[in-house]
Short mmCIF file of N, CA and C in Angstrom, two decimals:
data_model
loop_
_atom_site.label_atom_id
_atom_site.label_comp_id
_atom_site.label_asym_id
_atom_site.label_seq_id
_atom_site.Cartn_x
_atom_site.Cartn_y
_atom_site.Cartn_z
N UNK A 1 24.26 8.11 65.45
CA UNK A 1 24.15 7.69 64.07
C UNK A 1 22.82 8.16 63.51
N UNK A 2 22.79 8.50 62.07
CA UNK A 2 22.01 8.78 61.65
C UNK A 2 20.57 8.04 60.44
N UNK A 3 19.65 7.47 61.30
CA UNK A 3 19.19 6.19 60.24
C UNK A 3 18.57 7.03 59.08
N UNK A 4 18.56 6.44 58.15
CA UNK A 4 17.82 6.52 56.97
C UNK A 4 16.84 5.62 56.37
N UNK A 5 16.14 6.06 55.81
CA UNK A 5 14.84 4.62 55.36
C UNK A 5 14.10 3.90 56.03
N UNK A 6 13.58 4.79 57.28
CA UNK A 6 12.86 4.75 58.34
C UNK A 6 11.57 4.63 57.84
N UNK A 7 10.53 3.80 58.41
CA UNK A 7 9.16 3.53 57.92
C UNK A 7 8.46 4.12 58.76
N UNK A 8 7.48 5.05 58.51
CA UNK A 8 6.50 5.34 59.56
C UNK A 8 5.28 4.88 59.33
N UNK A 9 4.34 4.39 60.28
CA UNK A 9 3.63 3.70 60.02
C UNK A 9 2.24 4.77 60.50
N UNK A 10 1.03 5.25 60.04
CA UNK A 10 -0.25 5.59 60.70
C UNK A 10 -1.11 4.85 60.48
N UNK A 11 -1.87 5.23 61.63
CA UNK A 11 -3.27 3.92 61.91
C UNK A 11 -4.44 4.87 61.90
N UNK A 12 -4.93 4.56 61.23
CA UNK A 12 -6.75 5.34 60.93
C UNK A 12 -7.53 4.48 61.39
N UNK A 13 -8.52 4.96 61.55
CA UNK A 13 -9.99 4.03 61.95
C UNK A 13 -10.51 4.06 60.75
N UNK A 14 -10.44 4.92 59.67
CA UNK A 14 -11.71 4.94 58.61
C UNK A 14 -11.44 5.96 57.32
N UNK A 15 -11.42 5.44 56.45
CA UNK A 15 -10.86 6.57 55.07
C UNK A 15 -12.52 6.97 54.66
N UNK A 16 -12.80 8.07 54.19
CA UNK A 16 -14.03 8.50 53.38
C UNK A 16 -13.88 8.02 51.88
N UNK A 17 -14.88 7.44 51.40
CA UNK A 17 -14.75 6.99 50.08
C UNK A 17 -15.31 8.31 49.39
N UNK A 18 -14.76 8.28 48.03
CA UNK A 18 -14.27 9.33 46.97
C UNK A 18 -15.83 9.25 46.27
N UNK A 19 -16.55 10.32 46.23
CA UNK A 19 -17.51 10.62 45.20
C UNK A 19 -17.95 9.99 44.06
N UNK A 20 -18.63 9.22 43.90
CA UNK A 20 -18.69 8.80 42.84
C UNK A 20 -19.10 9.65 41.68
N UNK A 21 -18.47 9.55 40.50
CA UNK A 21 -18.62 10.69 39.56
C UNK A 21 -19.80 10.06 38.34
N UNK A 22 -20.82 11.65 38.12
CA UNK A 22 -22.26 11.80 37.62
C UNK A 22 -22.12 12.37 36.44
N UNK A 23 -23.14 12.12 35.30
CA UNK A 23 -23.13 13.11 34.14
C UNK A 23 -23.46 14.15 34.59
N UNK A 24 -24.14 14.32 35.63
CA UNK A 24 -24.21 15.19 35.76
C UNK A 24 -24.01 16.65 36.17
N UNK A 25 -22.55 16.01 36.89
CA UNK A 25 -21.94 17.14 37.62
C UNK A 25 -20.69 17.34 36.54
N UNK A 26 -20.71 17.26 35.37
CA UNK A 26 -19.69 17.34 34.43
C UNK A 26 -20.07 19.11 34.21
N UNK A 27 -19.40 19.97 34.80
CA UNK A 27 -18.75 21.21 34.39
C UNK A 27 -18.58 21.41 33.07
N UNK A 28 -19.65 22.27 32.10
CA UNK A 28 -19.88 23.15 30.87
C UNK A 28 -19.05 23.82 30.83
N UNK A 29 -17.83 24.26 29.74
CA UNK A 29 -17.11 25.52 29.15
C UNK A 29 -18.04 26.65 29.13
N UNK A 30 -17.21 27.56 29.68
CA UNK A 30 -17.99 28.40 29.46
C UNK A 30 -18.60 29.05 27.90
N UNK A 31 -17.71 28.64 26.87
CA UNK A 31 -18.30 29.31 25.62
C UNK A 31 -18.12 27.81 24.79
N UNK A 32 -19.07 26.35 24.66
CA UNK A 32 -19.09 25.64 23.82
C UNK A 32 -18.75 26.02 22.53
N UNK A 33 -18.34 25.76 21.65
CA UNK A 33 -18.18 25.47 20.09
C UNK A 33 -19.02 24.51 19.65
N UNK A 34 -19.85 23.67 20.43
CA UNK A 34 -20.51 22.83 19.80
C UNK A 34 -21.35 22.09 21.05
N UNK A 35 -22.78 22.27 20.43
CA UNK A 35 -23.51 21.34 21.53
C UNK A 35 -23.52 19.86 22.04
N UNK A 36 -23.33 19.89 23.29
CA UNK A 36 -22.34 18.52 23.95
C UNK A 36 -23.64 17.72 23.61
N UNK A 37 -23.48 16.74 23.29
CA UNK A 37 -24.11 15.16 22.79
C UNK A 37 -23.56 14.18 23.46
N UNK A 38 -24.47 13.63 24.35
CA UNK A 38 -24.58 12.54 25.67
C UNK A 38 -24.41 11.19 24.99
N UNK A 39 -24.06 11.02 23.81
CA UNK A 39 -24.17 10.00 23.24
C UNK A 39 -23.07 9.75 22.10
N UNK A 40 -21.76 9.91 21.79
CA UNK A 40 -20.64 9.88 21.01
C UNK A 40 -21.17 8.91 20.26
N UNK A 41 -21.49 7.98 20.25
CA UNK A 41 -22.02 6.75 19.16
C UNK A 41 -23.21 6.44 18.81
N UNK A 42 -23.46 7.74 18.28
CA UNK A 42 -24.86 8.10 17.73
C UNK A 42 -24.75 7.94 16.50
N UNK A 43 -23.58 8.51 15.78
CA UNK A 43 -23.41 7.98 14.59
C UNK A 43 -23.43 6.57 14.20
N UNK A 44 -22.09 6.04 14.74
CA UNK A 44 -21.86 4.71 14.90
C UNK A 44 -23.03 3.95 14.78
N UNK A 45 -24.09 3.91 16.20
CA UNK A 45 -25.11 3.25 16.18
C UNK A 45 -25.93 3.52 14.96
N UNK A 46 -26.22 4.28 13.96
CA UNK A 46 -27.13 4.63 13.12
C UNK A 46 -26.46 4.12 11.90
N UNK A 47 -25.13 3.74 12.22
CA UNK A 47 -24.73 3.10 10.60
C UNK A 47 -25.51 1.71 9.97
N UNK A 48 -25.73 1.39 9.32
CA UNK A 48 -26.43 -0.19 8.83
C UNK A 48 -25.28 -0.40 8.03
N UNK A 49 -24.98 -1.75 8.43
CA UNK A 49 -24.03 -2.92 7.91
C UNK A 49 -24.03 -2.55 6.22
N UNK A 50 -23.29 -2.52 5.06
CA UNK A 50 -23.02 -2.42 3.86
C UNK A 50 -23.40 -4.21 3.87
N UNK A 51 -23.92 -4.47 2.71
CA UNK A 51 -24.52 -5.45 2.38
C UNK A 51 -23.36 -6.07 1.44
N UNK A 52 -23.09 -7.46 1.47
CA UNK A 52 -21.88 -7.89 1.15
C UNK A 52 -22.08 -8.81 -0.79
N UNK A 53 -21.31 -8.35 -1.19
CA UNK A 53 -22.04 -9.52 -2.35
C UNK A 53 -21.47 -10.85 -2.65
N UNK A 54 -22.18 -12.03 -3.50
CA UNK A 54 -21.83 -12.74 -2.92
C UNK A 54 -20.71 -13.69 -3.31
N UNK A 55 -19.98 -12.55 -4.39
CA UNK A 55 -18.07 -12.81 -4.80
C UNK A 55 -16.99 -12.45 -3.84
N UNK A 56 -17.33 -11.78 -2.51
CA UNK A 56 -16.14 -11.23 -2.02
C UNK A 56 -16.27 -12.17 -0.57
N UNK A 57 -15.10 -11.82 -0.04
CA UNK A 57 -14.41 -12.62 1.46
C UNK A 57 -15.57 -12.74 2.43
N UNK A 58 -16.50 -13.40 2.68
CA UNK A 58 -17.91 -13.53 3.49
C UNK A 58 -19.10 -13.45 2.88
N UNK A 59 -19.01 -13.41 1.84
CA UNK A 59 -19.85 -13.50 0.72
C UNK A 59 -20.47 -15.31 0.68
N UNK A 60 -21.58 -15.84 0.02
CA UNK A 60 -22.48 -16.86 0.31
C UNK A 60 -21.69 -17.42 -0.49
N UNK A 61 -20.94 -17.20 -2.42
CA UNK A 61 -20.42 -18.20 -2.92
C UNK A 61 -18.99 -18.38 -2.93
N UNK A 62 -17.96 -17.41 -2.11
CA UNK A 62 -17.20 -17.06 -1.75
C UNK A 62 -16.25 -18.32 -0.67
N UNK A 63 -17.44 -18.25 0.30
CA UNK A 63 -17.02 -18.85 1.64
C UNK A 63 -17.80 -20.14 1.24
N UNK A 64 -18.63 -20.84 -0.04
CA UNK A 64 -18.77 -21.91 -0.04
C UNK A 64 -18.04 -22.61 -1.42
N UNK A 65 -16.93 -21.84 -2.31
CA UNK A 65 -15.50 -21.97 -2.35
C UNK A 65 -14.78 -22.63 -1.25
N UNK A 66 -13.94 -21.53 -0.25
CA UNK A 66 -13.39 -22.04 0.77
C UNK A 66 -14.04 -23.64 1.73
N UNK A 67 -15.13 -23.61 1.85
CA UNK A 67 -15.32 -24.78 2.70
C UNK A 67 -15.36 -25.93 1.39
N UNK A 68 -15.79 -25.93 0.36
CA UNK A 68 -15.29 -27.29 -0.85
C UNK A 68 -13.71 -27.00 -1.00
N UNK A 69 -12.95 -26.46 -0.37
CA UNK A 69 -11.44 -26.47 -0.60
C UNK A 69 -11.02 -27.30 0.76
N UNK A 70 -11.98 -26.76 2.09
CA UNK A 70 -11.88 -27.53 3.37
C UNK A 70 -12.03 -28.70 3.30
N UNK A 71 -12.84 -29.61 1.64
CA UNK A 71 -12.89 -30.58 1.71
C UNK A 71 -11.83 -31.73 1.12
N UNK A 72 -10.76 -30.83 0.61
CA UNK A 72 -10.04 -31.44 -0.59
C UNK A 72 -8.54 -32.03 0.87
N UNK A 73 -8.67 -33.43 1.17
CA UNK A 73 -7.38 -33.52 1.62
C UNK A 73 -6.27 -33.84 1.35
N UNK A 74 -4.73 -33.59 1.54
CA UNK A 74 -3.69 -34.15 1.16
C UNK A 74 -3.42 -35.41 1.05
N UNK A 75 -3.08 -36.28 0.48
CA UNK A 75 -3.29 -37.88 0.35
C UNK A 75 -2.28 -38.55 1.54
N UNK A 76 -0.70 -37.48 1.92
CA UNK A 76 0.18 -38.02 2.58
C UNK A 76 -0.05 -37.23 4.18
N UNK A 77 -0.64 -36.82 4.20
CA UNK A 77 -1.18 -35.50 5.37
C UNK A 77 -2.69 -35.40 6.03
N UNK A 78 -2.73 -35.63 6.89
CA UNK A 78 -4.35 -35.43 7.42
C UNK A 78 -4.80 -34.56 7.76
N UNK A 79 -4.94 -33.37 6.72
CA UNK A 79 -4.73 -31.87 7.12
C UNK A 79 -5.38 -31.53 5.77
N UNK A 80 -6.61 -30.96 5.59
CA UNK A 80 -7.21 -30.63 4.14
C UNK A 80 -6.29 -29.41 4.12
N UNK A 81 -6.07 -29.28 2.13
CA UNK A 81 -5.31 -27.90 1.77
C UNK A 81 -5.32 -26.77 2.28
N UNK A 82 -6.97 -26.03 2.32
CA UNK A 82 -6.63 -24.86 2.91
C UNK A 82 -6.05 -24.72 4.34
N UNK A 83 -6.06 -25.11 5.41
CA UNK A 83 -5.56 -25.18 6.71
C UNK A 83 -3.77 -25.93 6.22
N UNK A 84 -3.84 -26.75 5.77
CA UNK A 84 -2.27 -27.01 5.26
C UNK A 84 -1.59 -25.78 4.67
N UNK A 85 -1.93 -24.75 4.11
CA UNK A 85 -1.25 -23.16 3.71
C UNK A 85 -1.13 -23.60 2.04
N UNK A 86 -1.72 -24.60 1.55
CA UNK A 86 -1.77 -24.71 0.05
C UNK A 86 -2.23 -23.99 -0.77
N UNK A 87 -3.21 -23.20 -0.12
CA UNK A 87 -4.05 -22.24 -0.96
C UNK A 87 -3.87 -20.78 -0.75
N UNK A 88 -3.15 -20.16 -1.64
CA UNK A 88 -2.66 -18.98 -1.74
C UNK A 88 -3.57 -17.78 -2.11
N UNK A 89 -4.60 -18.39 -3.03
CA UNK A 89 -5.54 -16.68 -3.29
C UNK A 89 -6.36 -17.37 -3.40
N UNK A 90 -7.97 -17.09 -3.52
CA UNK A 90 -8.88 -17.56 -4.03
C UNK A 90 -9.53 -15.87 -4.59
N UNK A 91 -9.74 -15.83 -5.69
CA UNK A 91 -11.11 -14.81 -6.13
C UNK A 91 -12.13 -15.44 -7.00
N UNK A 92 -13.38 -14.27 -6.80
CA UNK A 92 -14.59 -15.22 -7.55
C UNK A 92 -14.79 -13.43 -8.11
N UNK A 93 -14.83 -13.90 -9.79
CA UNK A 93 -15.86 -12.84 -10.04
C UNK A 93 -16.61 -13.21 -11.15
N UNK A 94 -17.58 -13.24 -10.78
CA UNK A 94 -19.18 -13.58 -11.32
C UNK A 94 -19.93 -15.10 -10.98
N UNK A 95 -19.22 -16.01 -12.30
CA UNK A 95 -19.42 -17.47 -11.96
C UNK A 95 -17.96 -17.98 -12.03
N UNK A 96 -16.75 -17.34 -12.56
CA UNK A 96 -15.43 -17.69 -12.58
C UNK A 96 -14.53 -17.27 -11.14
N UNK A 97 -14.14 -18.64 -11.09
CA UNK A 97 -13.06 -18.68 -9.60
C UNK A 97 -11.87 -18.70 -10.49
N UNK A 98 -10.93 -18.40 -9.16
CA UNK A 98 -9.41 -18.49 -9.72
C UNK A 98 -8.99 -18.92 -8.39
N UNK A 99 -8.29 -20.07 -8.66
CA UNK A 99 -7.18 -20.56 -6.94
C UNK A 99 -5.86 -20.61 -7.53
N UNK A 100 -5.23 -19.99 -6.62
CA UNK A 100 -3.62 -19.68 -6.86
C UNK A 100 -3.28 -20.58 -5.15
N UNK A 101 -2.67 -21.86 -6.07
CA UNK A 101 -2.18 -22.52 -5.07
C UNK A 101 -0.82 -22.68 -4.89
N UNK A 102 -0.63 -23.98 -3.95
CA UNK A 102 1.35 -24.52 -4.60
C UNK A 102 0.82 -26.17 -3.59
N UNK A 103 1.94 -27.01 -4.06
CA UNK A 103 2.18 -28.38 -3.14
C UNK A 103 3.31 -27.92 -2.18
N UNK A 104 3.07 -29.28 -1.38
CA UNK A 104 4.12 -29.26 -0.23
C UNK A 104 5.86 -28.92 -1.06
N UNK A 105 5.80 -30.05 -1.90
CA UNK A 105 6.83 -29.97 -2.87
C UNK A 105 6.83 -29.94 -4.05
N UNK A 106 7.74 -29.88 -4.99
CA UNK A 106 7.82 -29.86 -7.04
C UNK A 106 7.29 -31.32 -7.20
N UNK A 107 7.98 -32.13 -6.16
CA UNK A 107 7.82 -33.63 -6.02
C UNK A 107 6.54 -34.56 -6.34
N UNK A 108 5.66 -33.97 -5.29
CA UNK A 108 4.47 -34.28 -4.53
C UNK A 108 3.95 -35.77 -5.98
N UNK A 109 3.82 -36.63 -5.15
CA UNK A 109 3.04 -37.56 -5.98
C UNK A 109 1.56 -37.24 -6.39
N UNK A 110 0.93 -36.15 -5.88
CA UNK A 110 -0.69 -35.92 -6.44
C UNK A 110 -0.22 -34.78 -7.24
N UNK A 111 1.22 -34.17 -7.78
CA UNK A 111 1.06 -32.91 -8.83
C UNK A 111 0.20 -32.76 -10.06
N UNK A 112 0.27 -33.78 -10.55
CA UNK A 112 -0.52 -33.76 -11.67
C UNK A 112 -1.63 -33.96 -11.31
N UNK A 113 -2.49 -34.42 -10.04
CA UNK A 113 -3.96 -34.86 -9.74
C UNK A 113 -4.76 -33.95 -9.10
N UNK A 114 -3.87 -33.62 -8.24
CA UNK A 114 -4.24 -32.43 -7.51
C UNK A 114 -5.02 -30.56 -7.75
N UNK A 115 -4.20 -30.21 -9.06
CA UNK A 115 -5.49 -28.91 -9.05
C UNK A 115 -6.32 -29.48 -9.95
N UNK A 116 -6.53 -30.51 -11.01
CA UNK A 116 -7.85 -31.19 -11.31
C UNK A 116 -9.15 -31.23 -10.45
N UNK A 117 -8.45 -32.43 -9.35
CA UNK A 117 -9.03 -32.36 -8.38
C UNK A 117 -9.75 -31.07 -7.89
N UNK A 118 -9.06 -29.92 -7.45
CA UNK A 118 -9.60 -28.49 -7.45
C UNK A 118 -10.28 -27.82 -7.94
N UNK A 119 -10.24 -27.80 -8.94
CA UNK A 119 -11.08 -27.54 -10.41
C UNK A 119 -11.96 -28.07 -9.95
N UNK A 120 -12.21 -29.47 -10.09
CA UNK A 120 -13.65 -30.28 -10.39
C UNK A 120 -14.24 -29.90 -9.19
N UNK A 121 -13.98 -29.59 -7.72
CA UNK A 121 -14.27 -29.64 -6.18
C UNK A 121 -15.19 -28.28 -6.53
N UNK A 122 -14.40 -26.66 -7.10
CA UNK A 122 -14.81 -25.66 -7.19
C UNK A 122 -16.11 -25.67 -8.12
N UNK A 123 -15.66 -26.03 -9.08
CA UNK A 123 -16.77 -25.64 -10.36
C UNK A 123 -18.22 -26.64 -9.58
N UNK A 124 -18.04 -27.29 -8.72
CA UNK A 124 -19.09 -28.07 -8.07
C UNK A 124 -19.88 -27.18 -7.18
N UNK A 125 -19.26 -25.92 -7.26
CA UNK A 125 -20.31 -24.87 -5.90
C UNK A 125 -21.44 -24.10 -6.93
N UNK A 126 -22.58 -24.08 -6.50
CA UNK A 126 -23.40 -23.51 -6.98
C UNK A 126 -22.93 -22.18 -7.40
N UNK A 127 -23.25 -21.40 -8.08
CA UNK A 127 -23.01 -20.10 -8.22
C UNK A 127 -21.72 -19.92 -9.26
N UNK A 128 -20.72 -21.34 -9.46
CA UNK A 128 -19.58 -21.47 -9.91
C UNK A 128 -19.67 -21.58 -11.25
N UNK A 129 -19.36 -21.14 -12.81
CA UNK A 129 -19.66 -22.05 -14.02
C UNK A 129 -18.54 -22.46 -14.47
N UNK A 130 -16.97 -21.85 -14.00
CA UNK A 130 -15.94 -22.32 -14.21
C UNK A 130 -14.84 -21.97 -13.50
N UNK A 131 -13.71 -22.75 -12.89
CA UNK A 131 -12.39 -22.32 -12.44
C UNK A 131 -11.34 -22.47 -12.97
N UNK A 132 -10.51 -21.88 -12.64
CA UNK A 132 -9.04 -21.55 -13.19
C UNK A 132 -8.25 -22.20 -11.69
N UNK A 133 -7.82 -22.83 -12.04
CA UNK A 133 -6.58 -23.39 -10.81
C UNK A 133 -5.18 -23.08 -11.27
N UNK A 134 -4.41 -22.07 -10.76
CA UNK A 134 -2.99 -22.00 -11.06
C UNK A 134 -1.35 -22.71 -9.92
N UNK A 135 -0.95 -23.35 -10.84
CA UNK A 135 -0.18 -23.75 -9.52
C UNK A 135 1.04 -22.56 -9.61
N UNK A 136 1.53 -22.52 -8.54
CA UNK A 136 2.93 -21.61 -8.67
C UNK A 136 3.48 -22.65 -7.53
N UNK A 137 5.16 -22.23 -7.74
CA UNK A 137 5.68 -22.71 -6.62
C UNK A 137 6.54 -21.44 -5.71
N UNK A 138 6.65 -20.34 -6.21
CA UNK A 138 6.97 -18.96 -5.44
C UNK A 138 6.05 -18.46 -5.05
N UNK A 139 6.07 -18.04 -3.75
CA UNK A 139 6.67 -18.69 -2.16
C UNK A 139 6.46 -19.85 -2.39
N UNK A 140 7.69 -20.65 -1.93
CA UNK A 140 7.51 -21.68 -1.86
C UNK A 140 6.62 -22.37 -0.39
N UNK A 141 5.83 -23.44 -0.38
CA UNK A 141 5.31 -23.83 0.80
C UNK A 141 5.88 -24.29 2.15
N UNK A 142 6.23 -23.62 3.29
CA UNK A 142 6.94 -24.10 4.18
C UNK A 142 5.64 -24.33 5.55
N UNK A 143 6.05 -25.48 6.69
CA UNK A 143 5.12 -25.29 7.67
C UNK A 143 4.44 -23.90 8.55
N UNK A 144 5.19 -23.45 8.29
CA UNK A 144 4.45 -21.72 8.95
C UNK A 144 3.75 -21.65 8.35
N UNK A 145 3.22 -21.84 7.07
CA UNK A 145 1.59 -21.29 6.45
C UNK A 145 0.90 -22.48 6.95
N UNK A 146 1.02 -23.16 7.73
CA UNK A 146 -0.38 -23.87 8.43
C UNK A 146 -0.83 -23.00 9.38
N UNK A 147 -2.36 -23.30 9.08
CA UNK A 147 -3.24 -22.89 9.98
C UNK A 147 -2.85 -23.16 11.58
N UNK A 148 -3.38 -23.00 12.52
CA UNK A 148 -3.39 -23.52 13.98
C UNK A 148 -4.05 -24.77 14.25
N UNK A 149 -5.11 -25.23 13.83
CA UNK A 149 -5.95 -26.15 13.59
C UNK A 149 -5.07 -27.04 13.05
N UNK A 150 -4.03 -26.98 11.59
CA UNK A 150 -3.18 -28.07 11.29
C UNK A 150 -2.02 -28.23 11.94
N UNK A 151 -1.89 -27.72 12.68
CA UNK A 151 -0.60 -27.98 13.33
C UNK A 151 -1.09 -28.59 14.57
N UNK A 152 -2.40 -28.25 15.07
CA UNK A 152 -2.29 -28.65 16.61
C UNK A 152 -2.85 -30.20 16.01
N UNK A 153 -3.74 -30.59 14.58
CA UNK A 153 -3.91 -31.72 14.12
C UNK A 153 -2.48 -32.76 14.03
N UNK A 154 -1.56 -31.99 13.58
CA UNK A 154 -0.21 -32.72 13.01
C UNK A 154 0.75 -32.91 14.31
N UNK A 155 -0.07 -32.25 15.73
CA UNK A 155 1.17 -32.36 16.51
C UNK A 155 2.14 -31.13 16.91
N UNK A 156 2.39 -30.20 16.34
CA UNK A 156 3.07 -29.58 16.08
C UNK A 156 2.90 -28.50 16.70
N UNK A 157 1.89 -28.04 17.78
CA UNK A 157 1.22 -26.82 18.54
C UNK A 157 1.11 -27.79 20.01
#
């Protein structure tokens, strides 16, 4: 009979370990097109950060918008708006904000209290002299626009 899928087994005393590889033994073309630079992120490193101003997304009156919105909570929910997915846009340009929000529902017992509330929270940030709060209800608000933070608050993560 003829076996197949026979294992052979060899026994060494000792493998030689593999070269460790040097800049310096890196082999030159013979005709470069361009002088090799030991350093690819030379550029990179020499860039300086673009300086941010302070109406846009990380901006000083921007992101202290967002955290007076972190402060505004739902009355039936223990989950402030923005992490609840209530807050749909925020822009700032100059001293005028604009929040494009929505409620949980058309329903909501704070509809009428609620972008007041917003209003008065925003126009309270330094840098602010007036906001515009718009409600829409398209998209409508469903639990997938919560944050992670409100859901693992609500249970729900």
């Amino acid at each position: 009979m003829e076996e197949t899928g026979k294992i052979v087994i060899d026994e060494v005393e000792a493998v030689a370990k593999p070269p460790k590889a040097r800049v310096q033994d890196v082999v030159e073309d013979a005709a470069p097109t361009e002088p090799r630079r030991r350093d690819y992120l030379d550029g990179f490193l020499a860039e300086k950060p673009q300086g941010l101003t302070p109406n846009e997304p990380g901006g000083e009156v921007y992101e202290a918008v967002i955290d007076r919105l972190k402060g505004i909570y739902d009355p039936e929910i223990p989950v402030n708006i923005y992490d609840l997915g209530l807050i749909y846009g925020v822009e700032v340009n100059d001293a005028h904000a604009i929040i494009t929000m929505t409620l949980t529902t058309p329903h909501c017992p704070v509809a009428e209290s609620m972008p007041g509330e917003v209003e008065m929270q925003v126009c309270s940030v330094p840098g602010i002299a007036d906001a515009e709060v718009n409600l829409v209800w398209d998209p409508p608000w469903d639990p997938g626009k919560m944050s992670d933070e409100a859901r693992l608050e609500m249970g729900m993560l």
